[in-house]
Tab-separated table of C-alpha atoms (C1' of nucleotides) in Angstrom:
chain	number	residue	atom	x	y	z
A	1	UNK	CA	-47.509	-31.438	71.017
A	2	UNK	CA	-44.743	-32.513	69.870
A	3	UNK	CA	-41.136	-32.007	71.731
A	4	UNK	CA	-40.170	-29.196	73.095
A	5	UNK	CA	-36.571	-28.722	72.493
A	6	UNK	CA	-34.787	-26.395	70.295
A	7	UNK	CA	-32.586	-28.399	68.842
A	8	UNK	CA	-34.812	-31.555	68.073
A	9	UNK	CA	-37.490	-29.103	66.473
A	10	UNK	CA	-34.749	-27.329	63.889
A	11	UNK	CA	-33.448	-30.871	63.122
A	12	UNK	CA	-37.010	-31.859	62.528
A	13	UNK	CA	-37.564	-28.769	60.649
A	14	UNK	CA	-34.890	-29.629	58.174
A	15	UNK	CA	-35.046	-33.778	58.013
A	16	UNK	CA	-37.583	-32.511	55.293
A	17	UNK	CA	-36.807	-31.639	51.070
A	18	UNK	CA	-39.154	-28.625	51.045
A	19	UNK	CA	-38.795	-27.819	54.187
A	20	UNK	CA	-34.885	-27.151	52.735
A	21	UNK	CA	-36.038	-25.685	49.719
A	22	UNK	CA	-38.147	-23.503	51.639
A	23	UNK	CA	-35.375	-21.723	54.131
A	24	UNK	CA	-32.791	-21.902	50.095
A	25	UNK	CA	-35.723	-20.037	48.485
A	26	UNK	CA	-35.982	-17.112	51.795
A	27	UNK	CA	-31.974	-17.094	51.448
A	28	UNK	CA	-33.065	-14.886	48.370
A	29	UNK	CA	-35.327	-12.330	50.506
A	30	UNK	CA	-38.575	-12.150	52.389
A	31	UNK	CA	-41.911	-13.537	50.076
A	32	UNK	CA	-45.580	-14.363	51.311
A	33	UNK	CA	-46.763	-18.234	50.886
A	34	UNK	CA	-47.886	-17.909	46.776
A	35	UNK	CA	-43.935	-17.274	46.623
A	36	UNK	CA	-42.853	-20.304	48.377
A	37	UNK	CA	-45.132	-22.120	47.406
A	38	UNK	CA	-44.769	-21.771	43.533
A	39	UNK	CA	-43.139	-24.610	41.489
A	40	UNK	CA	-43.819	-26.593	44.504
A	41	UNK	CA	-46.500	-30.010	43.359
A	42	UNK	CA	-48.834	-29.596	46.699
A	43	UNK	CA	-51.819	-27.831	48.081
A	44	UNK	CA	-51.061	-24.719	49.030
A	45	UNK	CA	-52.272	-25.458	52.547
A	46	UNK	CA	-49.354	-28.336	52.660
A	47	UNK	CA	-46.260	-25.254	52.284
A	48	UNK	CA	-48.668	-23.476	54.882
A	49	UNK	CA	-47.730	-26.098	57.677
A	50	UNK	CA	-43.993	-26.546	56.816
A	51	UNK	CA	-43.483	-22.904	57.041
A	52	UNK	CA	-45.398	-23.283	60.197
A	53	UNK	CA	-43.514	-26.084	61.348
A	54	UNK	CA	-40.264	-23.953	60.421
A	55	UNK	CA	-41.781	-20.875	61.961
A	56	UNK	CA	-42.432	-23.483	65.090
A	57	UNK	CA	-38.385	-24.316	65.251
A	58	UNK	CA	-37.576	-20.061	64.707
A	59	UNK	CA	-36.212	-20.749	61.723
A	60	UNK	CA	-38.321	-17.797	59.951
A	61	UNK	CA	-40.049	-14.949	60.359
A	62	UNK	CA	-43.235	-13.985	59.289
A	63	UNK	CA	-44.560	-10.381	58.831
A	64	UNK	CA	-48.508	-9.779	58.378
A	65	UNK	CA	-49.169	-6.939	56.183
A	66	UNK	CA	-53.433	-6.924	54.746
A	67	UNK	CA	-53.674	-10.039	53.689
A	68	UNK	CA	-50.219	-11.059	52.697
A	69	UNK	CA	-48.010	-13.388	54.722
A	70	UNK	CA	-44.230	-12.403	54.778
A	71	UNK	CA	-41.408	-14.695	55.850
A	72	UNK	CA	-38.133	-13.848	56.354
A	73	UNK	CA	-34.555	-15.989	57.685
A	74	UNK	CA	-33.770	-16.040	61.445
A	75	UNK	CA	-30.255	-17.038	61.791
A	76	UNK	CA	-29.704	-17.982	65.103
A	77	UNK	CA	-31.901	-21.538	65.986
A	78	UNK	CA	-29.242	-22.327	62.308
A	79	UNK	CA	-26.470	-21.159	64.631
A	80	UNK	CA	-27.730	-23.792	67.878
A	81	UNK	CA	-27.775	-26.685	64.950
A	82	UNK	CA	-24.806	-25.478	63.348
A	83	UNK	CA	-22.657	-24.545	65.980
A	84	UNK	CA	-23.936	-28.919	68.307
A	85	UNK	CA	-22.658	-30.710	64.658
A	86	UNK	CA	-19.155	-28.041	64.627
A	87	UNK	CA	-18.552	-29.357	68.706
A	88	UNK	CA	-17.904	-33.361	67.319
A	89	UNK	CA	-16.860	-32.485	64.093
A	90	UNK	CA	-14.189	-30.247	65.502
A	91	UNK	CA	-13.946	-33.651	68.024
A	92	UNK	CA	-12.842	-35.587	65.328
A	93	UNK	CA	-11.140	-34.100	62.964
A	94	UNK	CA	-8.737	-32.597	65.814
A	95	UNK	CA	-8.682	-36.888	66.168
A	96	UNK	CA	-7.097	-37.904	62.689
A	97	UNK	CA	-4.750	-34.541	63.149
A	98	UNK	CA	-3.119	-36.824	66.481
A	99	UNK	CA	-3.570	-40.178	64.493
A	100	UNK	CA	-1.167	-37.843	61.357
A	101	UNK	CA	0.246	-36.132	63.810
A	102	UNK	CA	1.318	-39.585	64.918
A	103	UNK	CA	2.492	-41.493	62.081
A	104	UNK	CA	4.919	-38.208	61.263
A	105	UNK	CA	6.339	-39.296	64.371
A	106	UNK	CA	9.788	-39.849	63.627
A	107	UNK	CA	9.656	-43.663	64.300
A	108	UNK	CA	12.631	-43.812	66.988
B	1	UNK	CA	-38.845	-47.686	53.599
B	2	UNK	CA	-39.270	-43.527	54.755
B	3	UNK	CA	-36.652	-41.008	53.359
B	4	UNK	CA	-34.518	-41.939	50.959
B	5	UNK	CA	-32.684	-38.761	50.668
B	6	UNK	CA	-28.849	-38.246	52.789
B	7	UNK	CA	-29.451	-34.962	54.549
B	8	UNK	CA	-33.051	-36.632	55.205
B	9	UNK	CA	-31.661	-38.985	57.621
B	10	UNK	CA	-29.026	-37.185	59.197
B	11	UNK	CA	-31.018	-34.487	59.993
B	12	UNK	CA	-33.658	-36.725	61.154
B	13	UNK	CA	-31.238	-39.218	63.540
B	14	UNK	CA	-29.564	-35.815	65.135
B	15	UNK	CA	-33.830	-34.850	65.549
B	16	UNK	CA	-33.953	-37.173	68.642
B	17	UNK	CA	-32.156	-35.959	72.027
B	18	UNK	CA	-31.566	-39.392	72.806
B	19	UNK	CA	-29.778	-40.484	68.960
B	20	UNK	CA	-28.116	-37.088	69.625
B	21	UNK	CA	-27.187	-38.978	73.792
B	22	UNK	CA	-24.999	-41.574	71.729
B	23	UNK	CA	-22.619	-39.150	69.391
B	24	UNK	CA	-22.240	-36.975	72.528
B	25	UNK	CA	-20.444	-40.161	74.039
B	26	UNK	CA	-18.733	-41.906	70.833
B	27	UNK	CA	-16.873	-38.796	70.695
B	28	UNK	CA	-14.859	-40.775	73.555
B	29	UNK	CA	-14.105	-43.884	71.566
B	30	UNK	CA	-15.745	-46.864	70.020
B	31	UNK	CA	-18.352	-48.641	72.458
B	32	UNK	CA	-20.691	-51.360	72.528
B	33	UNK	CA	-23.910	-50.692	72.838
B	34	UNK	CA	-24.569	-52.290	76.251
B	35	UNK	CA	-22.701	-49.810	77.476
B	36	UNK	CA	-24.339	-46.413	74.985
B	37	UNK	CA	-27.015	-47.771	76.689
B	38	UNK	CA	-25.798	-46.993	80.446
B	39	UNK	CA	-27.675	-44.868	81.723
B	40	UNK	CA	-30.534	-44.200	79.593
B	41	UNK	CA	-34.909	-44.933	80.743
B	42	UNK	CA	-35.071	-47.525	78.350
B	43	UNK	CA	-34.508	-50.867	76.942
B	44	UNK	CA	-31.967	-51.950	75.472
B	45	UNK	CA	-34.098	-53.219	72.158
B	46	UNK	CA	-35.136	-49.328	72.151
B	47	UNK	CA	-31.827	-48.450	72.058
B	48	UNK	CA	-30.423	-51.067	69.284
B	49	UNK	CA	-32.622	-48.976	67.275
B	50	UNK	CA	-31.751	-45.743	67.312
B	51	UNK	CA	-27.754	-46.760	66.422
B	52	UNK	CA	-28.916	-49.115	63.993
B	53	UNK	CA	-31.769	-45.327	62.606
B	54	UNK	CA	-27.499	-43.002	63.000
B	55	UNK	CA	-25.698	-46.103	61.172
B	56	UNK	CA	-28.093	-45.758	58.521
B	57	UNK	CA	-27.877	-41.971	58.084
B	58	UNK	CA	-24.266	-43.370	58.189
B	59	UNK	CA	-23.055	-41.322	61.123
B	60	UNK	CA	-21.662	-44.142	62.750
B	61	UNK	CA	-19.696	-47.243	61.135
B	62	UNK	CA	-20.571	-51.690	63.386
B	63	UNK	CA	-18.082	-53.497	63.641
B	64	UNK	CA	-18.945	-57.585	64.966
B	65	UNK	CA	-16.819	-58.812	67.666
B	66	UNK	CA	-17.322	-62.244	68.630
B	67	UNK	CA	-21.224	-61.409	70.537
B	68	UNK	CA	-20.788	-57.608	71.358
B	69	UNK	CA	-21.143	-55.521	68.569
B	70	UNK	CA	-18.423	-52.129	68.504
B	71	UNK	CA	-19.751	-49.003	67.117
B	72	UNK	CA	-17.338	-46.241	66.224
B	73	UNK	CA	-18.182	-42.016	64.893
B	74	UNK	CA	-17.768	-41.006	61.074
B	75	UNK	CA	-17.387	-37.470	59.892
B	76	UNK	CA	-18.440	-37.362	56.692
B	77	UNK	CA	-22.235	-37.309	56.650
B	78	UNK	CA	-21.758	-34.638	59.689
B	79	UNK	CA	-19.517	-32.711	56.843
B	80	UNK	CA	-22.806	-32.588	53.757
B	81	UNK	CA	-24.952	-31.484	57.081
B	82	UNK	CA	-22.761	-29.098	58.223
B	83	UNK	CA	-22.046	-28.049	54.933
B	84	UNK	CA	-25.921	-27.499	53.617
B	85	UNK	CA	-26.431	-25.555	57.007
B	86	UNK	CA	-23.550	-23.364	57.044
B	87	UNK	CA	-24.132	-21.951	53.295
B	88	UNK	CA	-27.631	-20.539	54.923
B	89	UNK	CA	-26.065	-19.260	56.940
B	90	UNK	CA	-22.596	-17.380	56.390
B	91	UNK	CA	-25.578	-15.915	52.963
B	92	UNK	CA	-26.900	-14.233	56.553
B	93	UNK	CA	-23.857	-13.226	58.312
B	94	UNK	CA	-23.016	-11.012	54.871
B	95	UNK	CA	-26.468	-10.101	54.297
B	96	UNK	CA	-25.874	-8.524	58.309
B	97	UNK	CA	-22.819	-7.339	57.287
B	98	UNK	CA	-23.347	-6.147	54.514
B	99	UNK	CA	-26.066	-3.542	56.327
B	100	UNK	CA	-24.067	-2.824	58.551
B	101	UNK	CA	-21.065	-2.184	56.200
B	102	UNK	CA	-24.202	0.238	55.189
B	103	UNK	CA	-25.076	1.780	57.612
B	104	UNK	CA	-21.241	3.123	58.786
B	105	UNK	CA	-20.585	4.588	55.432
B	106	UNK	CA	-20.339	8.513	55.944
B	107	UNK	CA	-23.815	9.961	54.709
B	108	UNK	CA	-22.937	11.835	51.861
C	1	DT	C1'	-23.591	-78.926	76.164
C	2	DC	C1'	-26.053	-75.839	79.537
C	3	DT	C1'	-26.442	-71.605	81.311
C	4	DT	C1'	-25.313	-66.061	80.777
C	5	DT	C1'	-24.287	-63.088	77.622
C	6	DA	C1'	-24.143	-59.493	74.360
C	7	DT	C1'	-27.964	-57.733	70.733
C	8	DT	C1'	-31.080	-58.939	67.374
C	9	DT	C1'	-35.919	-59.316	65.586
C	10	DA	C1'	-40.969	-59.607	65.306
C	11	DA	C1'	-45.428	-58.003	67.007
C	12	DC	C1'	-48.084	-54.638	69.017
C	13	DT	C1'	-49.049	-50.006	70.145
C	14	DA	C1'	-49.550	-44.941	70.383
C	15	DG	C1'	-48.770	-40.754	68.532
C	16	DT	C1'	-47.185	-38.195	65.562
C	17	DT	C1'	-45.718	-36.433	60.215
C	18	DG	C1'	-46.794	-35.779	56.175
C	19	DG	C1'	-50.524	-34.529	52.787
C	20	DT	C1'	-55.526	-34.416	51.227
C	21	DT	C1'	-59.867	-31.968	50.118
C	22	DG	C1'	-63.342	-27.859	52.929
C	23	DA	C1'	-64.863	-24.766	54.320
C	24	DA	C1'	-63.254	-20.374	57.871
C	25	DT	C1'	-60.990	-15.497	57.804
C	26	DA	C1'	-59.022	-11.575	56.478
C	27	DT	C1'	-58.637	-8.357	52.513
C	28	DC	C1'	-58.243	-5.606	48.551
C	29	DT	C1'	-61.207	-4.035	45.239
C	30	DC	C1'	-65.275	-3.017	42.016
D	1	DG	C1'	-72.105	-5.079	49.337
D	2	DA	C1'	-70.307	-8.586	46.661
D	3	DG	C1'	-66.552	-10.897	44.911
D	4	DA	C1'	-61.527	-12.061	43.839
D	5	DT	C1'	-57.180	-13.021	46.853
D	6	DA	C1'	-54.583	-14.967	50.214
D	7	DT	C1'	-53.947	-17.907	53.815
D	8	DT	C1'	-55.343	-20.750	57.776
D	9	DC	C1'	-58.028	-24.065	59.656
D	10	DA	C1'	-60.123	-28.501	61.028
D	11	DA	C1'	-61.373	-32.967	59.914
D	12	DC	C1'	-59.117	-36.464	58.218
D	13	DC	C1'	-55.747	-40.446	55.741
D	14	DA	C1'	-51.737	-43.007	55.459
D	15	DA	C1'	-47.726	-44.624	55.880
D	16	DC	C1'	-43.723	-43.505	60.031
D	17	DT	C1'	-41.753	-43.778	65.292
D	18	DA	C1'	-40.215	-44.775	68.988
D	19	DG	C1'	-40.909	-47.232	72.737
D	20	DT	C1'	-42.635	-51.985	74.742
D	21	DT	C1'	-42.455	-57.138	75.585
D	22	DA	C1'	-41.202	-61.597	73.965
D	23	DA	C1'	-38.373	-64.539	70.947
D	24	DA	C1'	-34.889	-65.949	68.204
D	25	DT	C1'	-29.312	-65.533	67.264
D	26	DA	C1'	-24.956	-65.803	68.423
D	27	DA	C1'	-21.028	-66.276	71.360
D	28	DA	C1'	-18.231	-67.325	75.399
D	29	DG	C1'	-18.161	-70.158	79.838
D	30	DA	C1'	-18.662	-73.873	83.020
DNA sequence: TCTTTATTTAACTAGTTGGTTGAATATCTC
DNA sequence: GAGATATTCAACCAACTAGTTAAATAAAGA
């Protein structure tokens, strides 16, 4: 088993262009494996694996109906990743702002 | 060489808890390899490699002064990752909002 | 110049990733 | 029930990751 940490898994899941494409496509709404694999030059089994990585990371949810598996996005984990980045990005932005403010001080 | 895509590299770089710790520590300001490695139960060579991964992803900058290498955060690439996530998170939030609005409609 | 300090590089290893193909499972349709 | 459809599972492989230790490089200090 690879990493167990939710942030590890989410960032890892997003570190692949095929998986980011799948996430992007799922913003159009619920889709099946076949739908998602459309136009991707890769075996269905490989796409299925990518989907499983996203699912394990908690980025999407599977609904099985008959022989078809339907997937849709789940926002919570994306939010966790966003929050992590935001903390440090905001820190940095504040730093730059402080520097700018400082430079604008009268020379005195 | 692994992936060449900037987003791949940034998300991959953040998918490791040691590297996220390094980023977190660098919000305290510029630090050397030795500083950064403090308290991390890992060889200096390993920490040095983690730093290189972050550097290659464009998340930090190296300034060599004498025998010491100083590192500091660079915000641009973090922003790229943040933007990617935001696009889809905002999409999702809007969806939920639309649903909520719909449920609040008078029944007519 | 010799030694210590700061860091990287090289060679190696175990485990993981991302793909393949072929078989298995489950469901739908005739 | 037989065949087609949708998808996963298993076994395999090449490439990459994340660590190790030992040696190399470079600069500082005595």
